[in-house]
Coordinates of C-alpha atoms in Angstrom, one line a residue:
M14 CA -19.2 34.6 24.3
T15 CA -21.6 35.8 22.0
F16 CA -19.2 36.8 19.1
L17 CA -17.1 34.0 19.3
L18 CA -20.6 31.8 19.2
F19 CA -21.2 33.6 16.2
V20 CA -17.9 33.2 14.3
H21 CA -18.0 29.3 15.4
L22 CA -21.3 29.3 13.2
V23 CA -20.0 31.1 10.0
I24 CA -17.3 28.7 9.9
V25 CA -19.3 25.3 10.8
T26 CA -21.8 26.6 7.9
A27 CA -19.3 27.8 5.7
F28 CA -17.8 24.4 5.5
T29 CA -20.9 22.3 5.8
A30 CA -22.2 24.4 3.1
R31 CA -18.6 23.7 0.9
I32 CA -18.9 20.0 2.0
L33 CA -22.4 19.4 0.5
L34 CA -21.0 20.9 -2.6
R35 CA -18.4 18.7 -3.6
D36 CA -20.7 15.4 -5.1
N37 CA -17.3 13.6 -5.4
L38 CA -17.2 13.0 -1.8
S39 CA -18.4 9.8 -0.1
P40 CA -20.9 9.8 2.7
P41 CA -18.8 8.7 5.8
A42 CA -15.9 11.4 4.3
R43 CA -18.7 14.2 5.1
L44 CA -19.3 12.7 8.0
A45 CA -16.0 12.9 9.6
W46 CA -15.5 16.5 8.2
F47 CA -18.9 17.0 9.9
I48 CA -17.7 15.6 13.3
I49 CA -13.8 17.3 13.0
L50 CA -15.9 20.2 12.4
N51 CA -18.2 20.8 15.0
I52 CA -16.1 19.4 17.7
L53 CA -13.1 22.3 16.4
P54 CA -14.2 24.7 14.3
Y55 CA -11.0 27.2 14.4
F56 CA -8.9 24.6 13.6
G57 CA -10.8 22.0 11.4
G58 CA -11.7 24.9 9.5
C59 CA -7.5 25.5 8.8
I60 CA -7.3 21.8 8.0
Y61 CA -10.2 21.4 5.8
F62 CA -8.8 24.8 4.1
L63 CA -5.0 23.1 3.8
F64 CA -6.0 19.6 3.2
G65 CA -9.8 19.2 2.8
E66 CA -10.2 19.7 -1.5
T67 CA -8.2 16.9 -3.8
D68 CA -8.0 19.2 -7.2
L69 CA -4.8 20.7 -8.6
G70 CA -6.4 23.6 -10.2
N71 CA -8.8 24.0 -12.9
R72 CA -5.1 24.7 -14.8
A73 CA -3.5 21.7 -13.9
N74 CA -6.8 19.8 -14.7
K75 CA -6.8 21.0 -18.2
R76 CA -2.5 20.5 -19.3
H77 CA -3.4 16.8 -18.0
K78 CA -6.1 16.4 -20.4
E79 CA -4.1 18.1 -23.0
I80 CA -1.2 15.8 -22.5
F81 CA -2.7 13.2 -22.1
G82 CA -4.7 13.5 -25.4
D83 CA -1.8 14.2 -27.2
I84 CA -0.6 11.3 -25.9
R85 CA -3.9 9.0 -27.1
T86 CA -3.5 10.9 -30.6
K87 CA 0.1 10.2 -31.0
A88 CA 1.5 7.0 -29.8
A89 CA -2.5 5.2 -29.5
A90 CA -0.1 1.7 -31.4
L91 CA 2.3 2.4 -27.8
M92 CA -0.3 2.4 -25.9
G93 CA -2.2 -1.1 -26.6
D94 CA -5.5 -2.0 -28.2
R95 CA -9.1 -2.8 -25.8
Q96 CA -9.2 -5.9 -28.4
D97 CA -6.0 -7.2 -27.1
T98 CA -7.0 -8.1 -23.8
D99 CA -9.6 -10.5 -25.4
R100 CA -7.0 -12.5 -26.9
L101 CA -4.2 -12.4 -24.8
I102 CA -6.2 -13.0 -20.8
D103 CA -7.9 -15.3 -19.8
P104 CA -11.4 -14.8 -19.7
L105 CA -11.8 -15.2 -15.6
Y106 CA -9.8 -12.7 -14.9
R107 CA -10.6 -9.8 -17.6
P108 CA -12.6 -7.4 -16.0
A109 CA -10.0 -6.6 -13.9
F110 CA -7.5 -5.8 -17.2
R111 CA -10.0 -4.2 -18.7
Y112 CA -11.0 -2.1 -15.6
A113 CA -7.3 -1.0 -15.4
G114 CA -7.4 0.0 -19.0
S115 CA -10.3 1.9 -18.6
I116 CA -8.3 4.5 -16.2
N117 CA -5.7 6.4 -18.6
G118 CA -5.8 4.0 -21.6
F119 CA -3.3 1.6 -21.6
H120 CA -4.2 -1.2 -22.6
T121 CA -2.7 -5.2 -22.8
V122 CA 0.3 -5.9 -24.3
G123 CA 1.7 -8.7 -25.1
G124 CA 5.6 -10.4 -25.5
N125 CA 6.8 -8.5 -21.9
R126 CA 9.6 -10.4 -19.3
A127 CA 10.1 -9.7 -16.3
E128 CA 13.1 -10.4 -13.6
L129 CA 12.5 -10.5 -10.0
M130 CA 16.0 -8.8 -8.0
A131 CA 16.4 -10.0 -5.1
D132 CA 17.2 -7.2 -2.7
A133 CA 18.0 -3.8 -3.0
A134 CA 21.4 -4.6 -3.4
E135 CA 20.4 -6.2 -6.5
T136 CA 18.0 -3.4 -7.6
N137 CA 20.6 -0.6 -7.6
A138 CA 23.2 -2.4 -8.7
R139 CA 21.4 -3.4 -11.8
L140 CA 19.8 0.2 -12.0
V141 CA 23.3 1.4 -12.6
A142 CA 24.8 -0.9 -14.3
D143 CA 21.4 -0.8 -17.3
I144 CA 22.0 3.4 -16.6
D145 CA 26.4 2.8 -17.5
N146 CA 25.0 0.7 -21.1
A147 CA 22.3 3.5 -21.9
R148 CA 23.4 4.3 -25.5
Q149 CA 20.2 7.3 -26.8
H150 CA 17.9 8.3 -23.0
V151 CA 17.8 7.4 -19.9
H152 CA 14.6 8.9 -17.4
V153 CA 13.6 8.5 -13.8
L154 CA 11.0 9.9 -11.2
Y155 CA 11.7 9.2 -7.3
Y156 CA 9.0 10.1 -5.1
I157 CA 11.7 10.4 -2.3
W158 CA 15.5 10.7 -3.7
L159 CA 18.2 11.2 -1.0
G160 CA 21.3 12.1 -0.8
D161 CA 22.9 8.9 0.9
K162 CA 24.5 5.6 -0.7
T163 CA 21.9 4.9 -3.3
G164 CA 20.9 8.2 -4.5
T165 CA 24.3 9.3 -4.8
Q166 CA 25.1 6.0 -7.0
V167 CA 22.2 6.6 -9.0
A168 CA 23.2 10.6 -9.7
E169 CA 27.0 9.6 -10.7
A170 CA 25.4 7.0 -13.1
L171 CA 23.4 9.9 -14.5
I172 CA 26.8 12.1 -14.7
R173 CA 27.9 10.1 -16.2
A174 CA 25.4 9.0 -19.2
A175 CA 24.9 12.9 -19.6
E176 CA 28.6 13.7 -20.6
R177 CA 29.2 10.5 -22.6
G178 CA 26.2 12.3 -24.3
V179 CA 23.3 10.2 -23.6
V180 CA 19.9 12.4 -23.2
C181 CA 18.9 12.1 -19.0
R182 CA 15.6 13.2 -17.8
A183 CA 15.4 13.1 -14.3
M184 CA 12.7 14.4 -11.8
A185 CA 11.9 14.5 -8.4
D186 CA 8.9 15.4 -6.5
G187 CA 9.0 18.6 -4.9
L188 CA 8.2 17.7 -1.0
G189 CA 9.5 14.4 -0.9
S190 CA 12.7 14.1 -2.3
R191 CA 13.1 18.4 -1.2
A192 CA 16.7 18.6 0.7
L193 CA 18.7 16.6 -2.7
I194 CA 16.4 19.4 -5.0
R195 CA 18.6 22.0 -2.8
S196 CA 21.7 20.2 -2.7
A197 CA 24.7 20.6 -4.8
L198 CA 24.3 16.7 -5.8
W199 CA 21.7 18.2 -8.0
S200 CA 24.0 20.9 -9.0
R201 CA 26.4 18.4 -10.5
M202 CA 24.2 16.6 -12.2
K203 CA 22.5 20.2 -13.5
E204 CA 26.5 20.8 -14.4
A205 CA 26.4 17.7 -16.2
G206 CA 23.7 18.0 -18.5
V207 CA 20.7 16.0 -17.8
Q208 CA 17.8 17.6 -17.4
L209 CA 16.0 18.5 -14.1
A210 CA 12.9 18.8 -13.8
V211 CA 10.1 18.9 -10.5
A212 CA 7.3 17.6 -9.5
L213 CA 4.9 19.2 -7.9
P214 CA 7.3 22.3 -6.7
L215 CA 6.8 24.0 -3.5
D216 CA 8.6 27.0 -4.6
N217 CA 5.7 29.3 -4.2
P218 CA 3.4 27.5 -1.4
V219 CA 0.8 30.5 -0.7
R220 CA -0.1 30.0 -4.3
T221 CA 0.0 26.4 -3.7
L222 CA -2.4 26.8 -0.6
L223 CA -4.9 28.7 -2.1
T224 CA -5.0 26.9 -5.1
S225 CA -4.9 22.8 -3.6
R226 CA -3.5 21.1 -1.3
I227 CA 0.2 21.3 -0.5
D228 CA 0.2 16.8 0.4
L229 CA -0.5 16.2 -3.6
R230 CA 2.2 14.7 -4.9
N231 CA 3.9 12.7 -6.6
H232 CA 4.7 9.4 -5.6
R233 CA 5.9 7.4 -8.8
K234 CA 8.9 5.4 -8.9
I235 CA 9.5 4.9 -12.4
T236 CA 13.2 4.7 -14.6
V237 CA 13.3 4.0 -18.3
I238 CA 16.7 3.2 -20.2
D239 CA 16.9 3.5 -23.6
G240 CA 13.0 2.8 -23.9
Q241 CA 14.0 -1.2 -23.6
I242 CA 14.0 -1.8 -20.3
T243 CA 11.9 -0.3 -16.5
Y244 CA 11.9 -1.2 -13.5
C245 CA 8.9 -1.2 -11.0
G246 CA 8.4 -1.2 -7.4
S247 CA 7.9 0.0 -4.2
R248 CA 11.7 1.1 -4.2
N249 CA 12.6 5.1 -3.7
S250 CA 15.7 6.2 -4.4
A251 CA 17.2 5.3 -0.3
D252 CA 19.1 3.2 1.5
P253 CA 17.2 0.6 3.1
E254 CA 18.6 1.8 6.4
F255 CA 16.1 5.3 5.1
L256 CA 18.1 7.6 7.0
V257 CA 15.1 10.1 7.5
K258 CA 13.5 7.5 9.3
A259 CA 16.0 4.6 10.5
K260 CA 14.4 3.8 13.6
Y261 CA 12.0 1.8 11.5
A262 CA 14.8 0.8 9.0
P263 CA 15.5 -1.0 7.2
W264 CA 13.0 -0.7 4.5
V265 CA 12.0 -3.5 3.3
D266 CA 11.6 -3.8 -0.7
I267 CA 10.5 -5.3 -3.8
M268 CA 11.4 -4.2 -7.9
L269 CA 11.3 -6.1 -10.6
R270 CA 13.2 -5.3 -13.8
F271 CA 11.2 -5.7 -17.1
T272 CA 11.5 -5.8 -20.8
G273 CA 8.9 -5.4 -24.1
P274 CA 6.1 -2.5 -24.8
V275 CA 5.3 -2.3 -21.4
V276 CA 8.3 -0.5 -20.9
T277 CA 7.7 2.2 -24.1
Q278 CA 3.9 1.6 -21.9
N279 CA 5.6 2.9 -18.2
E280 CA 7.9 5.6 -20.2
L281 CA 4.8 7.2 -21.5
L282 CA 3.6 7.7 -18.1
F283 CA 7.1 9.6 -17.3
L284 CA 6.5 11.9 -20.2
S285 CA 2.7 12.7 -18.9
D286 CA 4.3 13.9 -14.9
W287 CA 7.6 15.8 -17.6
M288 CA 5.5 17.0 -20.0
Q289 CA 3.4 18.3 -17.4
A290 CA 6.3 20.0 -15.2
T291 CA 8.6 21.4 -18.1
G292 CA 6.4 22.4 -20.7
E293 CA 8.3 20.0 -23.5
G294 CA 5.9 18.9 -26.7
F295 CA 5.3 15.0 -27.5
E296 CA 7.3 15.9 -30.6
S297 CA 10.6 15.5 -29.0
F298 CA 10.5 12.5 -27.7
A299 CA 10.8 9.0 -30.3
L300 CA 9.6 5.6 -28.9
T301 CA 9.3 3.0 -30.4
A302 CA 7.7 -0.7 -28.6
Q303 CA 10.3 -4.1 -29.2
P304 CA 8.2 -6.7 -28.1
V305 CA 10.3 -9.9 -26.3
E306 CA 9.6 -13.9 -28.1
G307 CA 7.7 -15.3 -25.7
G308 CA 6.6 -13.1 -23.2
F309 CA 3.9 -12.6 -21.2
P310 CA 1.0 -9.9 -21.4
A311 CA 1.0 -6.8 -19.2
Q312 CA -0.3 -3.3 -18.8
V313 CA 0.9 0.3 -17.2
M314 CA -1.9 1.5 -14.5
G315 CA -0.9 5.1 -13.7
D316 CA -3.3 6.9 -11.1
G317 CA -3.8 10.5 -9.5
P318 CA -6.0 13.8 -8.3
T319 CA -6.4 13.9 -11.9
E320 CA -7.6 11.3 -12.9
R321 CA -11.5 9.9 -12.1
R322 CA -12.2 9.9 -8.4
G323 CA -11.8 5.9 -7.1
A324 CA -9.9 4.6 -10.2
T325 CA -7.5 2.4 -8.1
P326 CA -9.7 0.8 -5.1
Q327 CA -11.9 0.2 -8.1
L328 CA -9.8 -1.5 -9.4
F329 CA -7.9 -3.6 -6.3
A330 CA -12.1 -4.4 -5.5
T331 CA -12.0 -5.5 -9.3
L332 CA -9.4 -7.8 -9.0
I333 CA -9.8 -9.5 -5.7
A334 CA -13.3 -10.3 -7.1
C335 CA -12.0 -12.0 -9.7
A336 CA -9.8 -14.2 -7.5
Q337 CA -11.0 -18.2 -7.4
R338 CA -8.4 -19.2 -5.3
E339 CA -6.3 -17.7 -3.4
V340 CA -5.6 -13.3 -2.7
T341 CA -1.7 -12.4 -1.2
L342 CA -1.8 -8.8 -0.8
S343 CA 1.0 -7.1 0.9
T344 CA 1.0 -3.2 1.9
P345 CA 3.2 -0.4 4.7
Y346 CA -0.4 1.1 5.0
F347 CA -3.7 0.1 4.9
V348 CA -6.4 3.1 5.2
P349 CA -9.2 0.6 2.8
D350 CA -12.5 2.3 2.2
A351 CA -15.3 0.6 1.9
T352 CA -15.2 -1.1 -1.6
V353 CA -11.8 -2.6 -1.0
L354 CA -12.9 -3.7 2.2
E355 CA -15.8 -5.5 1.7
A356 CA -14.1 -7.5 -1.3
L357 CA -11.3 -9.2 0.8
C358 CA -14.4 -10.2 3.4
A359 CA -16.8 -11.2 0.3
A360 CA -13.9 -13.0 -1.3
A361 CA -13.1 -14.9 2.0
H362 CA -16.1 -15.4 2.5
R363 CA -16.2 -17.3 -0.8
G364 CA -14.1 -19.7 -0.2
V365 CA -11.5 -18.0 -1.4
R366 CA -8.0 -17.9 0.8
V367 CA -6.7 -13.9 1.4
T368 CA -4.0 -13.7 2.8
L369 CA -2.8 -10.1 4.7
I370 CA 0.5 -8.9 5.5
F371 CA 1.4 -5.7 6.9
P372 CA 4.4 -4.0 9.4
K373 CA 4.3 -4.5 12.5
V374 CA 5.6 -1.1 13.4
N375 CA 4.5 1.5 11.4
D376 CA 6.1 4.5 10.6
S377 CA 2.6 6.5 11.0
W378 CA 1.1 5.7 14.5
I379 CA -2.4 7.0 12.6
V380 CA -2.1 4.6 9.8
A381 CA -1.4 1.8 12.7
A382 CA -4.4 2.5 14.3
V383 CA -7.2 2.5 11.7
S384 CA -5.7 -0.3 9.9
R385 CA -6.3 -2.7 13.2
S386 CA -9.7 -1.4 14.0
Y387 CA -10.7 -2.9 10.6
Y388 CA -8.7 -6.2 12.0
R389 CA -11.8 -7.7 13.6
K390 CA -14.0 -7.7 10.6
L391 CA -11.5 -9.0 8.2
L392 CA -10.5 -11.8 11.0
S393 CA -14.6 -12.8 10.9
A394 CA -14.9 -13.0 7.9
G395 CA -11.9 -15.8 7.0
C396 CA -9.5 -13.3 6.0
E397 CA -5.7 -14.1 7.4
I398 CA -3.2 -11.1 9.2
H399 CA 0.1 -11.6 9.3
E400 CA 2.5 -8.3 10.7
F401 CA 6.2 -8.5 9.7
K402 CA 8.6 -7.7 11.7
G403 CA 12.0 -7.6 9.7
G404 CA 11.5 -3.5 9.3
L405 CA 8.9 -1.6 7.6
L406 CA 8.0 -3.8 5.0
H407 CA 7.6 -1.2 2.3
A408 CA 6.7 -3.6 -0.6
K409 CA 3.4 -3.7 -2.1
T410 CA 2.1 -6.4 -4.0
L411 CA -0.9 -9.1 -4.8
T412 CA -1.2 -11.9 -6.4
L413 CA -4.2 -14.0 -7.3
D414 CA -4.0 -17.3 -7.9
G415 CA -0.7 -18.0 -8.9
R416 CA -1.2 -16.1 -12.5
I417 CA -2.0 -12.5 -11.7
S418 CA -0.1 -9.5 -10.2
L419 CA 0.0 -6.1 -9.3
I420 CA 3.2 -4.4 -8.4
G421 CA 4.0 -0.4 -8.0
S422 CA 3.9 2.4 -5.5
S423 CA -0.2 2.2 -5.0
N424 CA -0.4 1.6 -1.1
L425 CA -4.2 0.6 0.1
D426 CA -4.5 3.7 1.8
L427 CA -7.0 7.6 1.0
R428 CA -3.6 8.8 -0.1
S429 CA -2.7 6.6 -3.2
F430 CA -6.3 6.4 -3.5
D431 CA -7.4 10.4 -3.8
L432 CA -4.0 12.5 -3.1
N433 CA -1.2 10.8 -4.6
Y434 CA 0.2 9.9 -7.7
E435 CA 0.7 6.2 -8.2
N436 CA 2.4 3.9 -11.2
N437 CA 1.4 -0.1 -11.3
I438 CA 1.9 -2.6 -13.6
L439 CA -0.7 -5.5 -14.2
L440 CA 0.2 -9.1 -15.9
Q441 CA -0.7 -12.2 -16.4
D442 CA 2.4 -15.0 -15.8
E443 CA 2.0 -17.8 -14.0
A444 CA 6.5 -17.5 -13.1
V445 CA 6.9 -14.1 -12.5
T446 CA 3.5 -14.6 -9.9
R447 CA 5.5 -17.5 -8.8
A448 CA 8.6 -15.7 -8.0
I449 CA 6.2 -12.5 -6.1
A450 CA 4.6 -14.8 -4.6
E451 CA 7.9 -16.9 -3.1
R452 CA 9.1 -13.4 -1.7
Q453 CA 5.6 -12.6 0.2
A454 CA 5.9 -16.1 1.3
S455 CA 9.3 -14.9 2.8
Y456 CA 7.2 -12.3 4.6
V457 CA 5.0 -14.5 6.1
A458 CA 7.9 -15.9 7.2
R459 CA 9.7 -13.2 9.0
S460 CA 5.8 -12.0 10.3
D461 CA 3.6 -12.6 13.4
V462 CA 0.2 -14.0 13.2
V463 CA -2.6 -12.5 14.5
A464 CA -5.4 -13.7 15.5
L465 CA -9.5 -13.4 16.1
G466 CA -9.0 -14.6 19.5
E467 CA -5.8 -12.0 19.8
V468 CA -8.2 -9.3 18.8
L469 CA -11.3 -9.9 20.8
G470 CA -9.0 -9.9 23.6
W471 CA -8.2 -6.2 23.7
P472 CA -8.1 -3.7 26.5
R473 CA -11.2 -1.4 26.0
H474 CA -9.1 2.2 26.2
L475 CA -7.2 0.3 22.7
R476 CA -10.6 -0.8 20.9
I477 CA -11.8 2.7 21.6
W478 CA -8.6 4.9 20.5
N479 CA -8.3 2.3 16.9
N480 CA -12.0 3.1 16.7
V481 CA -11.9 6.6 17.4
I482 CA -9.5 7.1 15.0
A483 CA -10.5 5.2 12.1
T484 CA -13.7 8.0 12.4
I485 CA -11.5 10.3 10.8
G486 CA -9.6 8.2 8.5
P487 CA -11.9 8.9 5.8
V488 CA -10.4 12.3 5.9
L489 CA -6.6 11.0 6.1

């Protein structure tokens, strides 16, 4: 017993010291780790060792800085000019666009157009047709790339493009696309001449566990064709039926097809990942920006564990603070930090209509519990909450005042905030924002309204459960 108590104290003391030495850890996260380590020291120690740090290692951080330094030096004209934000963006929303530009140097560029895809079928048909029409190069990166109908059609289009001499570069995340990476379809792409790379590979899991953590992933979804077309949104390269989690299907996604200089920014973000994974130099790529007459201003925002901590929640909070009339937000995973939570409540308190849309049935029971632990606070502040019933709502959207939209891969959870590489496009345009807002309204029409009285009437055991799970939310 004495020996076990000694071991207990050593584990708790050692990990507590490490937690206290981490300047980038929030007080709620420290408290959550203290609770876990004191209640379950052996299990908690193992969990902290595997998942407690959010660092890819010194080599990856150094390489990331080198790559973006190279891109900023050689492609500064393509990343936009900070001064253009004041010229292109309404003064009410400039703080958000300026903040987005501070994250990784992509500033507002004018002359962009976008089309909202009607559904998954149109998205795939248009994307495959664009690849089939490619003449120079195709770049794709997906977190989840399955060997189902959608994933196979995209792979076959890349094979056809490579066989006719188009330079094709394809990346997939080492965890999210692990089945495809080991498949015959992946081998066929390689044999056809498609250049392949794995983002954050798991070929040496022991080294990954010792130097980083296994769940730091590349969650981006990027497709670029000939430097003229890019797709951005929430959709992976997978069918809506999403066979790996079929019981939650259909996965309801949203995708936009962009043209204009923002395409080049998205391509630069892709190339930063490609260069990290392959070592290929920036000199290999020829890029140009092509403005569209009468187009709108937009910019790319990429985040990840090698960018500064807290960038994404601070961007969301800044956007919400800019809202004058309404904020509508949809996300499948709502585990906000205090920055975002308080911004939403503050907006509602000052009279902004805040509409939140979440899935009614979530594929993560942990996220579902944590999300609902915030309902009372949000509803009491005046926010509206709707729970979508038509499958798993996977669309990540934010619209402000009928003018501003943010769309991409980022969820409102700590995984997107701290652990995943994400890509988003922030834009100012009434027509595009109206189209996205109409799609959001269609989600609301297929949702149940959550009323404050209903939440106040939840049984005690459910409230206790949600709040217990939320206590460890800062480390999820």
